[in-house]
């Protein structure tokens, strides 16, 4: 998958997570943009910004399924990095809501990642320095 396709699919998944608890807040949105801007793309030096991709605003079931389908065949390392980003975004507002936790668990299953491994990378809420280092496999 081309990095830009990964980035657009990741944006769709991240926005679905942000909406999972029925509350969209700046901390979670900013954490999602931070991840997307650190991914790299086919357009180096061009940051991801609001309006770049309609995916950040459209997260119907079909779009989420398409994104998960596209991401499923990415290298496992990239999928694990995305799981880390999902946890980071979920925790950005200081609370991981039950709906966010269920969204991450469902995403992990759809991406063929073992639930046990995904739970290991879940941040503890006391870890204020939790950071992700996204990278795309060559």
mmCIF file with all atom_site columns, N, CA, C and O in Angstrom, residues 1 20 27 32 36 46 56-57 60 68 74 77 80 82 93 95-96 106 109 115 126 131-132:
data_model
loop_
_atom_site.group_PDB
_atom_site.id
_atom_site.type_symbol
_atom_site.label_atom_id
_atom_site.label_alt_id
_atom_site.label_comp_id
_atom_site.label_asym_id
_atom_site.label_entity_id
_atom_site.label_seq_id
_atom_site.pdbx_PDB_ins_code
_atom_site.Cartn_x
_atom_site.Cartn_y
_atom_site.Cartn_z
_atom_site.occupancy
_atom_site.B_iso_or_equiv
_atom_site.pdbx_formal_charge
_atom_site.auth_seq_id
_atom_site.auth_comp_id
_atom_site.auth_asym_id
_atom_site.auth_atom_id
_atom_site.pdbx_PDB_model_num
ATOM 1  N N  . UNK A 1 1   ? 0.851   -1.174 0.000  1.00 0.00 ? 1   UNK A N  1
ATOM 2  C CA . UNK A 1 1   ? 0.000   0.000  0.000  1.00 0.00 ? 1   UNK A CA 1
ATOM 3  C C  . UNK A 1 1   ? 0.894   1.234  0.000  1.00 0.00 ? 1   UNK A C  1
ATOM 4  O O  . UNK A 1 1   ? 1.872   1.292  0.723  1.00 0.00 ? 1   UNK A O  1
ATOM 5  N N  . UNK A 1 20  ? -16.096 7.841  18.653 1.00 0.00 ? 20  UNK A N  1
ATOM 6  C CA . UNK A 1 20  ? -16.648 6.668  19.339 1.00 0.00 ? 20  UNK A CA 1
ATOM 7  C C  . UNK A 1 20  ? -17.348 7.003  20.651 1.00 0.00 ? 20  UNK A C  1
ATOM 8  O O  . UNK A 1 20  ? -18.349 6.379  20.997 1.00 0.00 ? 20  UNK A O  1
ATOM 9  N N  . UNK A 1 27  ? -8.007  17.805 22.048 1.00 0.00 ? 27  UNK A N  1
ATOM 10 C CA . UNK A 1 27  ? -6.852  16.982 22.411 1.00 0.00 ? 27  UNK A CA 1
ATOM 11 C C  . UNK A 1 27  ? -6.758  15.733 21.528 1.00 0.00 ? 27  UNK A C  1
ATOM 12 O O  . UNK A 1 27  ? -5.678  15.385 21.058 1.00 0.00 ? 27  UNK A O  1
ATOM 13 N N  . UNK A 1 32  ? -4.393  12.973 16.778 1.00 0.00 ? 32  UNK A N  1
ATOM 14 C CA . UNK A 1 32  ? -4.539  12.286 15.490 1.00 0.00 ? 32  UNK A CA 1
ATOM 15 C C  . UNK A 1 32  ? -3.714  12.993 14.419 1.00 0.00 ? 32  UNK A C  1
ATOM 16 O O  . UNK A 1 32  ? -3.002  12.345 13.641 1.00 0.00 ? 32  UNK A O  1
ATOM 17 N N  . UNK A 1 36  ? -0.592  11.547 12.084 1.00 0.00 ? 36  UNK A N  1
ATOM 18 C CA . UNK A 1 36  ? -0.646  11.611 10.625 1.00 0.00 ? 36  UNK A CA 1
ATOM 19 C C  . UNK A 1 36  ? 0.502   12.436 10.049 1.00 0.00 ? 36  UNK A C  1
ATOM 20 O O  . UNK A 1 36  ? 1.052   12.102 9.002  1.00 0.00 ? 36  UNK A O  1
ATOM 21 N N  . UNK A 1 46  ? 4.908   18.177 3.539  1.00 0.00 ? 46  UNK A N  1
ATOM 22 C CA . UNK A 1 46  ? 3.552   18.720 3.477  1.00 0.00 ? 46  UNK A CA 1
ATOM 23 C C  . UNK A 1 46  ? 2.768   18.156 4.656  1.00 0.00 ? 46  UNK A C  1
ATOM 24 O O  . UNK A 1 46  ? 2.444   16.982 4.680  1.00 0.00 ? 46  UNK A O  1
ATOM 25 N N  . UNK A 1 56  ? -11.406 12.424 7.357  1.00 0.00 ? 56  UNK A N  1
ATOM 26 C CA . UNK A 1 56  ? -11.406 12.874 8.748  1.00 0.00 ? 56  UNK A CA 1
ATOM 27 C C  . UNK A 1 56  ? -12.801 13.310 9.193  1.00 0.00 ? 56  UNK A C  1
ATOM 28 O O  . UNK A 1 56  ? -13.065 13.408 10.373 1.00 0.00 ? 56  UNK A O  1
ATOM 29 N N  . UNK A 1 57  ? -13.695 13.546 8.274  1.00 0.00 ? 57  UNK A N  1
ATOM 30 C CA . UNK A 1 57  ? -15.040 13.941 8.659  1.00 0.00 ? 57  UNK A CA 1
ATOM 31 C C  . UNK A 1 57  ? -16.096 12.896 8.340  1.00 0.00 ? 57  UNK A C  1
ATOM 32 O O  . UNK A 1 57  ? -17.188 12.949 8.859  1.00 0.00 ? 57  UNK A O  1
ATOM 33 N N  . UNK A 1 60  ? -18.634 6.753  7.987  1.00 0.00 ? 60  UNK A N  1
ATOM 34 C CA . UNK A 1 60  ? -19.736 5.800  7.927  1.00 0.00 ? 60  UNK A CA 1
ATOM 35 C C  . UNK A 1 60  ? -19.154 4.391  7.989  1.00 0.00 ? 60  UNK A C  1
ATOM 36 O O  . UNK A 1 60  ? -17.968 4.173  7.765  1.00 0.00 ? 60  UNK A O  1
ATOM 37 N N  . UNK A 1 68  ? -10.247 -0.295 7.078  1.00 0.00 ? 68  UNK A N  1
ATOM 38 C CA . UNK A 1 68  ? -9.723  -1.483 7.752  1.00 0.00 ? 68  UNK A CA 1
ATOM 39 C C  . UNK A 1 68  ? -9.258  -2.520 6.733  1.00 0.00 ? 68  UNK A C  1
ATOM 40 O O  . UNK A 1 68  ? -8.220  -3.155 6.916  1.00 0.00 ? 68  UNK A O  1
ATOM 41 N N  . UNK A 1 74  ? -1.222  -4.149 5.413  1.00 0.00 ? 74  UNK A N  1
ATOM 42 C CA . UNK A 1 74  ? 0.007   -3.392 5.678  1.00 0.00 ? 74  UNK A CA 1
ATOM 43 C C  . UNK A 1 74  ? 0.939   -4.257 6.523  1.00 0.00 ? 74  UNK A C  1
ATOM 44 O O  . UNK A 1 74  ? 0.488   -5.192 7.190  1.00 0.00 ? 74  UNK A O  1
ATOM 45 N N  . UNK A 1 77  ? 4.260   -4.313 11.564 1.00 0.00 ? 77  UNK A N  1
ATOM 46 C CA . UNK A 1 77  ? 4.868   -3.223 12.326 1.00 0.00 ? 77  UNK A CA 1
ATOM 47 C C  . UNK A 1 77  ? 4.069   -1.924 12.166 1.00 0.00 ? 77  UNK A C  1
ATOM 48 O O  . UNK A 1 77  ? 3.842   -1.204 13.137 1.00 0.00 ? 77  UNK A O  1
ATOM 49 N N  . UNK A 1 80  ? 0.821   -2.254 14.112 1.00 0.00 ? 80  UNK A N  1
ATOM 50 C CA . UNK A 1 80  ? 1.058   -2.092 15.552 1.00 0.00 ? 80  UNK A CA 1
ATOM 51 C C  . UNK A 1 80  ? 1.274   -0.613 15.901 1.00 0.00 ? 80  UNK A C  1
ATOM 52 O O  . UNK A 1 80  ? 0.774   -0.135 16.921 1.00 0.00 ? 80  UNK A O  1
ATOM 53 N N  . UNK A 1 82  ? -0.022  1.859  14.340 1.00 0.00 ? 82  UNK A N  1
ATOM 54 C CA . UNK A 1 82  ? -1.355  2.463  14.265 1.00 0.00 ? 82  UNK A CA 1
ATOM 55 C C  . UNK A 1 82  ? -2.149  2.153  15.529 1.00 0.00 ? 82  UNK A C  1
ATOM 56 O O  . UNK A 1 82  ? -2.854  3.014  16.054 1.00 0.00 ? 82  UNK A O  1
ATOM 57 N N  . UNK A 1 93  ? -7.498  12.931 25.875 1.00 0.00 ? 93  UNK A N  1
ATOM 58 C CA . UNK A 1 93  ? -8.346  13.802 26.698 1.00 0.00 ? 93  UNK A CA 1
ATOM 59 C C  . UNK A 1 93  ? -8.293  13.427 28.179 1.00 0.00 ? 93  UNK A C  1
ATOM 60 O O  . UNK A 1 93  ? -9.013  13.985 28.990 1.00 0.00 ? 93  UNK A O  1
ATOM 61 N N  . UNK A 1 95  ? -8.927  10.404 29.457 1.00 0.00 ? 95  UNK A N  1
ATOM 62 C CA . UNK A 1 95  ? -9.825  9.310  29.819 1.00 0.00 ? 95  UNK A CA 1
ATOM 63 C C  . UNK A 1 95  ? -10.038 8.414  28.604 1.00 0.00 ? 95  UNK A C  1
ATOM 64 O O  . UNK A 1 95  ? -10.293 8.908  27.511 1.00 0.00 ? 95  UNK A O  1
ATOM 65 N N  . UNK A 1 96  ? -9.906  7.119  28.789 1.00 0.00 ? 96  UNK A N  1
ATOM 66 C CA . UNK A 1 96  ? -10.232 6.184  27.719 1.00 0.00 ? 96  UNK A CA 1
ATOM 67 C C  . UNK A 1 96  ? -11.640 5.665  27.996 1.00 0.00 ? 96  UNK A C  1
ATOM 68 O O  . UNK A 1 96  ? -11.871 4.910  28.938 1.00 0.00 ? 96  UNK A O  1
ATOM 69 N N  . UNK A 1 106 ? -11.971 -3.762 18.444 1.00 0.00 ? 106 UNK A N  1
ATOM 70 C CA . UNK A 1 106 ? -12.562 -4.187 17.175 1.00 0.00 ? 106 UNK A CA 1
ATOM 71 C C  . UNK A 1 106 ? -11.610 -3.935 16.014 1.00 0.00 ? 106 UNK A C  1
ATOM 72 O O  . UNK A 1 106 ? -11.495 -4.767 15.104 1.00 0.00 ? 106 UNK A O  1
ATOM 73 N N  . UNK A 1 109 ? -8.873  -6.565 15.982 1.00 0.00 ? 109 UNK A N  1
ATOM 74 C CA . UNK A 1 109 ? -9.367  -7.830 15.430 1.00 0.00 ? 109 UNK A CA 1
ATOM 75 C C  . UNK A 1 109 ? -9.457  -7.747 13.903 1.00 0.00 ? 109 UNK A C  1
ATOM 76 O O  . UNK A 1 109 ? -9.025  -8.665 13.197 1.00 0.00 ? 109 UNK A O  1
ATOM 77 N N  . UNK A 1 115 ? -5.398  -9.556 20.355 1.00 0.00 ? 115 UNK A N  1
ATOM 78 C CA . UNK A 1 115 ? -5.919  -8.657 21.389 1.00 0.00 ? 115 UNK A CA 1
ATOM 79 C C  . UNK A 1 115 ? -4.939  -8.528 22.560 1.00 0.00 ? 115 UNK A C  1
ATOM 80 O O  . UNK A 1 115 ? -4.769  -7.462 23.125 1.00 0.00 ? 115 UNK A O  1
ATOM 81 N N  . UNK A 1 126 ? -1.747  7.046  33.909 1.00 0.00 ? 126 UNK A N  1
ATOM 82 C CA . UNK A 1 126 ? -0.769  7.838  34.646 1.00 0.00 ? 126 UNK A CA 1
ATOM 83 C C  . UNK A 1 126 ? 0.472   8.155  33.832 1.00 0.00 ? 126 UNK A C  1
ATOM 84 O O  . UNK A 1 126 ? 1.337   8.892  34.270 1.00 0.00 ? 126 UNK A O  1
ATOM 85 N N  . UNK A 1 131 ? 4.169   8.412  24.114 1.00 0.00 ? 131 UNK A N  1
ATOM 86 C CA . UNK A 1 131 ? 4.349   8.945  22.775 1.00 0.00 ? 131 UNK A CA 1
ATOM 87 C C  . UNK A 1 131 ? 4.441   7.812  21.784 1.00 0.00 ? 131 UNK A C  1
ATOM 88 O O  . UNK A 1 131 ? 4.820   6.701  22.118 1.00 0.00 ? 131 UNK A O  1
ATOM 89 N N  . UNK A 1 132 ? 4.120   8.138  20.558 1.00 0.00 ? 132 UNK A N  1
ATOM 90 C CA . UNK A 1 132 ? 4.219   7.158  19.500 1.00 0.00 ? 132 UNK A CA 1
ATOM 91 C C  . UNK A 1 132 ? 5.280   7.616  18.516 1.00 0.00 ? 132 UNK A C  1
ATOM 92 O O  . UNK A 1 132 ? 5.525   8.790  18.359 1.00 0.00 ? 132 UNK A O  1
#
